[in-house]
Short mmCIF file of C-alpha atoms in Angstrom, two decimals:
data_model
loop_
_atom_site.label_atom_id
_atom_site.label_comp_id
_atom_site.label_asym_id
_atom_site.label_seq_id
_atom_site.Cartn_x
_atom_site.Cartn_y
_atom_site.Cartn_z
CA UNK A 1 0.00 0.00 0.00
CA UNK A 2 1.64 3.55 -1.16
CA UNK A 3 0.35 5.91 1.57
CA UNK A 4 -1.19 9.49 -0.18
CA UNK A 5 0.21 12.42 1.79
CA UNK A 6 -1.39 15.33 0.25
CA UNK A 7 -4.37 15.19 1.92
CA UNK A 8 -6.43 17.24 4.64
CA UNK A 9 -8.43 15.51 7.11
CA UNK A 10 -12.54 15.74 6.60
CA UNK A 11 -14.45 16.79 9.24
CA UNK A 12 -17.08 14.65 10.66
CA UNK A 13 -19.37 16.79 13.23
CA UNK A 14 -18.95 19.94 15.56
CA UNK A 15 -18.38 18.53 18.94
CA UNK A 16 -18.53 21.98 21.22
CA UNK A 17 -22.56 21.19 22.09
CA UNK A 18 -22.75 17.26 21.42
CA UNK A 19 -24.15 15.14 24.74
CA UNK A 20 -21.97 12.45 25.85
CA UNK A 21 -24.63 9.89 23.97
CA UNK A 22 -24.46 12.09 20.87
CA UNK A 23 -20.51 11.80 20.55
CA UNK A 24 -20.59 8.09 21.27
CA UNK A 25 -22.94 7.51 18.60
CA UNK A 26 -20.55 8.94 16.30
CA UNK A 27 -17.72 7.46 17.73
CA UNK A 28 -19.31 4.16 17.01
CA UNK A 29 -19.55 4.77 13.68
CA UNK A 30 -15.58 4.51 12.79
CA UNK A 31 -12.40 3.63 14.65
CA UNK A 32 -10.94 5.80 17.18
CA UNK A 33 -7.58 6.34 18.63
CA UNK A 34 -8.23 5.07 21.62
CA UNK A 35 -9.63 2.33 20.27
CA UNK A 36 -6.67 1.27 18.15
CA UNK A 37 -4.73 -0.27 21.36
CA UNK A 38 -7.41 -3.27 20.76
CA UNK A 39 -7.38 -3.48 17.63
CA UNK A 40 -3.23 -4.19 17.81
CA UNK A 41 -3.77 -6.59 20.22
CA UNK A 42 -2.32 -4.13 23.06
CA UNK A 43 -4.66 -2.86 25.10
CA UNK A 44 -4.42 -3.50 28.80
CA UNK A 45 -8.19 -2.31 29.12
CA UNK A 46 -10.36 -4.80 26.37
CA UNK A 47 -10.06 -7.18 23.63
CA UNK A 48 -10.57 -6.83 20.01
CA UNK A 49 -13.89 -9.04 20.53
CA UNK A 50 -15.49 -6.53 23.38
CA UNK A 51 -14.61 -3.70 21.02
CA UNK A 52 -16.28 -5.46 18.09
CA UNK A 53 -19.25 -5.30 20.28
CA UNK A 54 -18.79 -1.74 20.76
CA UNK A 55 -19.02 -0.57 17.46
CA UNK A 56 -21.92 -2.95 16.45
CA UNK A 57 -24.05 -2.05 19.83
CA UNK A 58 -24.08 -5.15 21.02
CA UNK A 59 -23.82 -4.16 25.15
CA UNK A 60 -22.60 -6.45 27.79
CA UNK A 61 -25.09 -8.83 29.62
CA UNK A 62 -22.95 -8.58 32.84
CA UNK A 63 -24.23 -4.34 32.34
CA UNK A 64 -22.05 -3.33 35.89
CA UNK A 65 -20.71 0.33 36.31
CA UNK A 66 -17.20 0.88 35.11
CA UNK A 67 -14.90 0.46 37.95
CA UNK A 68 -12.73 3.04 36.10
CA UNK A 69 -14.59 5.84 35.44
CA UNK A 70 -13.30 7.67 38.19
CA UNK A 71 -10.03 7.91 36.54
CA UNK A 72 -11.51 8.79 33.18
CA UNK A 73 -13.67 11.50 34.29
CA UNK A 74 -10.74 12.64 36.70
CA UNK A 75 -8.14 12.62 33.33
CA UNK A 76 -10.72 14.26 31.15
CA UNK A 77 -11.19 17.91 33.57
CA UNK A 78 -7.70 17.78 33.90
CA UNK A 79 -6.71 17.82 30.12
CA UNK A 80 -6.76 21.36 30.20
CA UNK A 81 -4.62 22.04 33.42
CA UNK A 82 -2.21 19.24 31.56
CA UNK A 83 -1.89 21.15 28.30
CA UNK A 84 -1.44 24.48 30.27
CA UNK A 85 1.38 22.90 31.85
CA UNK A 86 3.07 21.63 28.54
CA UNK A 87 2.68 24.95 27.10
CA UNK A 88 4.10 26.52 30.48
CA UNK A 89 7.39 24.59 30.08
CA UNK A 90 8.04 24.19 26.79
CA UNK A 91 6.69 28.03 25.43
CA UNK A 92 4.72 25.98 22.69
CA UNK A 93 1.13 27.30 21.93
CA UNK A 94 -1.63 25.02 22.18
CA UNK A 95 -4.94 25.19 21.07
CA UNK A 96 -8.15 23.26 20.58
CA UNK A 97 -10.37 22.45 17.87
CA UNK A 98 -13.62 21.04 19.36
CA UNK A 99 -14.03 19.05 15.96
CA UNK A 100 -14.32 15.19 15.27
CA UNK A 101 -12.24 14.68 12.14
CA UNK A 102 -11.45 11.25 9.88
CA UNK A 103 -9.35 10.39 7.36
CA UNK A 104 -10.64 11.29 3.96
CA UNK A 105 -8.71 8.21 1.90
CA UNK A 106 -10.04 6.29 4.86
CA UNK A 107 -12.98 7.20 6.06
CA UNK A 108 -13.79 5.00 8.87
CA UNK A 109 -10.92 5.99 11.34
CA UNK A 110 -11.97 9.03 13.13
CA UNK A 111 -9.75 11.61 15.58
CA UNK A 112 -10.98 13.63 17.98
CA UNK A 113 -7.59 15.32 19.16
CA UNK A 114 -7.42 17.01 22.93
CA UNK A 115 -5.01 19.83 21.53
CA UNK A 116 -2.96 21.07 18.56
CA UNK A 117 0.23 22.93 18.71
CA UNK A 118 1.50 26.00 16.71
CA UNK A 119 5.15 25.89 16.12
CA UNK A 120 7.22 28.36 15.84
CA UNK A 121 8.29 27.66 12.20
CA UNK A 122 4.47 27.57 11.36
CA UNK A 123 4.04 23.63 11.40
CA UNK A 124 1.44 22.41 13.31
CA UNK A 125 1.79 19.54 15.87
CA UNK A 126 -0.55 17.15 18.34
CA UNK A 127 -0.88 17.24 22.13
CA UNK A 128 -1.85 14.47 23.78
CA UNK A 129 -2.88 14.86 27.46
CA UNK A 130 -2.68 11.85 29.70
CA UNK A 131 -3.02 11.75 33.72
CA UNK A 132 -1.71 8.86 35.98
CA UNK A 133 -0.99 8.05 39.12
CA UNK A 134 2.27 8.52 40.99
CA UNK A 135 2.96 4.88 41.05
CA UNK A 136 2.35 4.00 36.98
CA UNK A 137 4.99 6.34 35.95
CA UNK A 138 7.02 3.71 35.37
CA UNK A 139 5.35 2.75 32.52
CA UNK A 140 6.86 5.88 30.86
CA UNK A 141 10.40 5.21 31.97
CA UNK A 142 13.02 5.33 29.45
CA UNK A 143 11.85 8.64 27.81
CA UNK A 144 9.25 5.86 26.68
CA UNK A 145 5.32 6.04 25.45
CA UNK A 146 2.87 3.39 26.93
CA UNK A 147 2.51 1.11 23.69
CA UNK A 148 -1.17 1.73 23.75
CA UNK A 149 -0.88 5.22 23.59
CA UNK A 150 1.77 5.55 20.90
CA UNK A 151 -0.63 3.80 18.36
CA UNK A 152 -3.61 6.29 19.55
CA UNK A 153 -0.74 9.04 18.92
CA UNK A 154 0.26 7.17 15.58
CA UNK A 155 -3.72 7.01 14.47
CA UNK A 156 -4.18 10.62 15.32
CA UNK A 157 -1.34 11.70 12.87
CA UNK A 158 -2.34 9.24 10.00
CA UNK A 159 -6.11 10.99 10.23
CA UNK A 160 -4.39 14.70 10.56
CA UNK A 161 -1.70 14.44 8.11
CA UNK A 162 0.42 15.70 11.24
CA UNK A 163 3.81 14.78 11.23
CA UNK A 164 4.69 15.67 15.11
CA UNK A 165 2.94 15.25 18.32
CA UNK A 166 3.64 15.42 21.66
CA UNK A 167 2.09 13.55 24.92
CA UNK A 168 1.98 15.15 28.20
CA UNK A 169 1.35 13.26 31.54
CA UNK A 170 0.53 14.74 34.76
CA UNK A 171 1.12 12.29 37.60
CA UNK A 172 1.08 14.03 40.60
CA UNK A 173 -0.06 17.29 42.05
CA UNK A 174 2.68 19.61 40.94
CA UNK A 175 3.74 20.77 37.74
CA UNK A 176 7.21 18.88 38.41
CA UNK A 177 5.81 15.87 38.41
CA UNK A 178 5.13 15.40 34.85
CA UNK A 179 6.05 13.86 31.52
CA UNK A 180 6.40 15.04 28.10
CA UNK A 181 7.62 12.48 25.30
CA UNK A 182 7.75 13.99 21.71
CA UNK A 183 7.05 11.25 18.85
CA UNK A 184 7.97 11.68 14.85
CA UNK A 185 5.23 9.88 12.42
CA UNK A 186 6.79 6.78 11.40
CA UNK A 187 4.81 6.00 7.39
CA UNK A 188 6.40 2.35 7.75
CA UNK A 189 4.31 1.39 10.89
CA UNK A 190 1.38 3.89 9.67
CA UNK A 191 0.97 1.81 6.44
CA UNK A 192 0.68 -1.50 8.78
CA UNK A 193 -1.32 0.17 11.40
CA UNK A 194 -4.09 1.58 8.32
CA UNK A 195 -4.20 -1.92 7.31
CA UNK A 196 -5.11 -3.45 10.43
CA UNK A 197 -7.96 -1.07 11.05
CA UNK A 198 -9.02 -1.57 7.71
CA UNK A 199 -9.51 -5.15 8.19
CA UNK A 200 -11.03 -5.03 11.43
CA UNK A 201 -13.50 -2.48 10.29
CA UNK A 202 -14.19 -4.45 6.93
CA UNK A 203 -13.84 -7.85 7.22
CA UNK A 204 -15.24 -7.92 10.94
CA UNK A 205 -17.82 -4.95 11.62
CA UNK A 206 -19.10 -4.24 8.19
CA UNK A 207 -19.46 -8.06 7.93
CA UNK A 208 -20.69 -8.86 11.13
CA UNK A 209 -17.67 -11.27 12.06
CA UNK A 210 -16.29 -11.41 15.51
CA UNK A 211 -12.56 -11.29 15.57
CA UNK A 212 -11.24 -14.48 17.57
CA UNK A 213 -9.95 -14.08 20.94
CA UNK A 214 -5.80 -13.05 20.53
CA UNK A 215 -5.17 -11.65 24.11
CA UNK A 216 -4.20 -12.84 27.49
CA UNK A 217 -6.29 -15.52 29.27
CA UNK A 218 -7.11 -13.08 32.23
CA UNK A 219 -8.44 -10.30 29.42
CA UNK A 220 -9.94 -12.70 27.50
CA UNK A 221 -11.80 -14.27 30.59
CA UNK A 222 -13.42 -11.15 31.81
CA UNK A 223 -14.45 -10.28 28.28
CA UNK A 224 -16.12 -13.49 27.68
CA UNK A 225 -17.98 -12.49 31.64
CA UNK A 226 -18.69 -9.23 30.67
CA UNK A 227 -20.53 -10.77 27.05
CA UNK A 228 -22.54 -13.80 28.87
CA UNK A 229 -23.29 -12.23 31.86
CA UNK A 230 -23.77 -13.95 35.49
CA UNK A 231 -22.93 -17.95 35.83
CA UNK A 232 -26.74 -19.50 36.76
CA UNK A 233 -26.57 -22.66 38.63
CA UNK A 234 -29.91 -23.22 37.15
CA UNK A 235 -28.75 -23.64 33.65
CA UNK A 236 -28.70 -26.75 31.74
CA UNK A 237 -25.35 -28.68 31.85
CA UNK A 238 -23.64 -28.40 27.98
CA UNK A 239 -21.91 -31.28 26.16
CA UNK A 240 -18.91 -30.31 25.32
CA UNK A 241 -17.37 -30.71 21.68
CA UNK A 242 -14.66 -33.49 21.40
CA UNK A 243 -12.36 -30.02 19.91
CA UNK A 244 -11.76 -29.47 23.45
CA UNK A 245 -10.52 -33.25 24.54
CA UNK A 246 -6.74 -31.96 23.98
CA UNK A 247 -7.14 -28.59 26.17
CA UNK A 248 -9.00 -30.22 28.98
CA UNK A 249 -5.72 -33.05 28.85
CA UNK A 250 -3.21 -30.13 28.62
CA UNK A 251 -5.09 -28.38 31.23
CA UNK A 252 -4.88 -31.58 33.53
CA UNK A 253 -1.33 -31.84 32.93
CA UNK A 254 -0.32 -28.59 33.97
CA UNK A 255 -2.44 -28.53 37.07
CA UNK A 256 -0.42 -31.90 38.00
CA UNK A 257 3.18 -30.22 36.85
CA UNK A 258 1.94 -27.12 39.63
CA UNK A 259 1.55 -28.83 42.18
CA UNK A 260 5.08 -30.78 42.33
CA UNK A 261 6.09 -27.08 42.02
CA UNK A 262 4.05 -25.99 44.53
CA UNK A 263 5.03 -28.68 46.78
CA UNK A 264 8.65 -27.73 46.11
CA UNK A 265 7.73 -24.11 46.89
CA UNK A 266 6.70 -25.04 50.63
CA UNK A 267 9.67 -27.36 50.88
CA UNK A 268 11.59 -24.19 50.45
CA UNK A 269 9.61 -21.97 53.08
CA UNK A 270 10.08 -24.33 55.82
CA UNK A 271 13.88 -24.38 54.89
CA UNK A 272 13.73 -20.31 54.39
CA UNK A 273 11.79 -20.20 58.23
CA UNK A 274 14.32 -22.76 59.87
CA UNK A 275 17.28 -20.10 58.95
CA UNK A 276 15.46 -17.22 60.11
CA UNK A 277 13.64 -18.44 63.43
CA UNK A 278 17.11 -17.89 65.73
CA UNK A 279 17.10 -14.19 64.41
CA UNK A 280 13.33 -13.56 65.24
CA UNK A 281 14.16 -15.16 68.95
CA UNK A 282 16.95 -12.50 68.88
CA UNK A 283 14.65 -9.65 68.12
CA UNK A 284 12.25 -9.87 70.79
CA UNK A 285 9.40 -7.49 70.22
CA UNK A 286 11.77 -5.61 67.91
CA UNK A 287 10.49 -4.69 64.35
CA UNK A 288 14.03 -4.33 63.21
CA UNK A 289 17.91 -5.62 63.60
CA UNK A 290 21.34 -4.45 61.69
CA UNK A 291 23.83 -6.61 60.96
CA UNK A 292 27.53 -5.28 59.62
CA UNK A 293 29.63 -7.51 57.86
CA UNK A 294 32.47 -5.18 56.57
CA UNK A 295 31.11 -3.09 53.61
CA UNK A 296 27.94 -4.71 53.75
CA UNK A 297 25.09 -4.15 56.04
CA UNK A 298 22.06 -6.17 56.25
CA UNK A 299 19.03 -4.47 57.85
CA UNK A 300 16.70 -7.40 58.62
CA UNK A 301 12.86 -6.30 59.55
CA UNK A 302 10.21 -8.44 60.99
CA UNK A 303 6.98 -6.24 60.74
CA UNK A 304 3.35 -6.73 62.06
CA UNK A 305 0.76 -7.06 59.43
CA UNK A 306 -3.09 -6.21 60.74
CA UNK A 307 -6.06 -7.16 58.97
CA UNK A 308 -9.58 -6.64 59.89
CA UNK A 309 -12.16 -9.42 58.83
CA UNK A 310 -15.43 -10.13 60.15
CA UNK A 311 -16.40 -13.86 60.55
CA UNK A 312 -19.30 -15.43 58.05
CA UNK A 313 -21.70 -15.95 61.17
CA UNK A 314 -21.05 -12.63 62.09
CA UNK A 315 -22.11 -11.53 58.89
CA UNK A 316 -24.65 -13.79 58.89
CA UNK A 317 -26.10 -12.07 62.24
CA UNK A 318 -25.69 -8.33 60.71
CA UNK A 319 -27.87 -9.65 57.68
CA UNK A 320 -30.33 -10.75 59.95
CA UNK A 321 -30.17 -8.22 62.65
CA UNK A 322 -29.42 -5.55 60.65
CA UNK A 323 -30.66 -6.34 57.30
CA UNK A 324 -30.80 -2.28 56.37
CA UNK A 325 -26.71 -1.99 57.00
CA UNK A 326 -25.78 -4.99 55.71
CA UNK A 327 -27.71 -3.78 52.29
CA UNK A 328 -25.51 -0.67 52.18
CA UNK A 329 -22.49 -2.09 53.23
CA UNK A 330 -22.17 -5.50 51.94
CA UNK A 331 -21.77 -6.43 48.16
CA UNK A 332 -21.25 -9.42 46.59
CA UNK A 333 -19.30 -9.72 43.39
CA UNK A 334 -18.47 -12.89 40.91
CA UNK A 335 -15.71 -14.91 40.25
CA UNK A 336 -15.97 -18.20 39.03
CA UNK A 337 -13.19 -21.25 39.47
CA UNK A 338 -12.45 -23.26 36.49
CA UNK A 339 -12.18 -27.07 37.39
CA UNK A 340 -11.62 -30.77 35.97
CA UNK A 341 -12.39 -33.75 37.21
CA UNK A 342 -11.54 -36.67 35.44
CA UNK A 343 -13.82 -39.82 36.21
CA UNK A 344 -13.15 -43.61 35.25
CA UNK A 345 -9.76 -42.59 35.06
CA UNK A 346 -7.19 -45.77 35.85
#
């Protein structure tokens, strides 16, 4: 594919006055940068499958309130204090266009930028603004961008035509604690990034084909949760196809491998207790000892850990007792073991 770069991006609708259900709707109708993460199999948030969904409105059966959106709604009012910030220490100008734009060779992937940037030379740029907290700024360590964020960034300047772009990230409450990573467009990746969304949006929305499950088991688990909603004990038992035989042995064999490991594993905690017990003796009530051994110090602690539980007949009184506090202060949420039981087995 030879990419066209004299092109201007199209705009798609006004967003200044749009309700939140009025600029989902039109998200839905195309591929957006934050939605690209998924699509490359590198979102941390949901598979390619939920977003599939997504864009065809099929909603989740297990319908629960987003345990993020805290954080969203907390990173979207501070988008503005983050690109004051950027523009405070780097001189830049930043501005924003309150416009939902999409790619006019490509139609289907949409941008709806936080901020652009005049440059001094008269070239225009992208700001990203990002929020986090103190400990995930790791994740930008190496004057690094979180994968699923480049490819949002990458997307954005494919749609634009925008050869720069920066990201800020505010992750604490002062304007020294913050990030700013500048990223170059990068036509190689850009060519196999449009092609991926291309398929996806072809070959699986237009034609009503879900995308098989890519990602990692724990993703992949809560997706297919989220899809079928709550287990019911009620429901009829399914025969399972003979496709599965070879999982359910690998399964079995790997469950068998872990637990000579974890028998291992305790071997090694009593041994690791045995060569620590004499020290604990030594230090009392202490919560702490120092040991010197020329150049090297050892500082051993032995700290208390408190938890506070309450007892399932306990609980089982409050619910009776106090059925109105146990109601606001009790909730019960799902998880569901996966186990296999071979019978007839020699």
């Amino acid at each position: 594919m030879s990419l066209n770069l004299n092109y201007k991006a199209d705009v798609v609708v006004d967003t200044e006055n749009l309700t939140r259900e009025e600029w989902l709707d039109y998200r839905r109708r195309g591929i957006g940068g934050s939605d690209v993460a998924a699509i490359m199999g590198f979102s941390p948030f949901c598979t390619k499958r939920d977003l599939y969904y997504d864009k065809i409105g099929v909603k989740a059966a297990a319908d629960e309130e987003e345990s993020n959106w805290v954080a969203k709604e907390v990173g979207h009012r501070l988008e503005d204090l983050v690109a004051e910030i950027f523009s405070k220490k780097t001189g830049l100008t930043v501005y924003p266009i309150r416009k939902m734009f999409c790619h006019p060779d490509h139609p289907f992937m949409l941008a709806d930028v936080d901020f652009f940037i005049a440059f001094p030379d008269g070239s225009t740029g992208i700001l990203e603004c990002k929020t986090t907290n103190y400990n995930c700024q790791e994740k930008w360590a190496g004057d690094s961008v979180p994968v699923n964020y480049e490819y949002q960034g990458r997307h954005y300047m494919s749609v634009m035509n925008i050869n720069k772009m920066y990201f800020a990230c505010l992750y604490g409450n002062n304007e020294n604690e913050f990030i700013i990573r500048y990223m170059e467009r990068d036509l190689e990746l850009e060519e196999d990034l449009i092609a991926e969304e291309e398929y996806f949006w072809k070959e699986n929305v237009e034609k009503r084909e879900e995308p098989p499950y890519m990602e990692k088991p724990d993703l992949v688990l809560e997706s297919i949760r989220k899809h079928f909603g709550p287990a019911d004990k009620d429901a009829e038992q399914i025969k399972l196809p003979r496709k599965h035989l070879i999982s359910i042995q690998n399964y079995l064999a790997l469950k068998e491998e872990k637990a000579k490991l974890d028998s291992e594993a305790k071997k090694l905690e009593e041994r690791m207790k045995e060569s620590y017990v004499e020290i604990v003796e030594e230090l009392g009530v202490s919560c702490s000892g120092v040991l010197k051994d020329g150049n090297t110090e050892y500082l051993v602690t032995y700290n208390p850990a408190y938890r506070t539980t309450i007892d399932k007949k306990s609980l089982e009184k409050l619910k009776i007792n106090h059925p109105d506090i146990y109601e606001d202060y009790v909730s019960v949420s799902e998880s569901r073991r996966f186990a296999v039981k071979a019978k007839g087995a020699a």
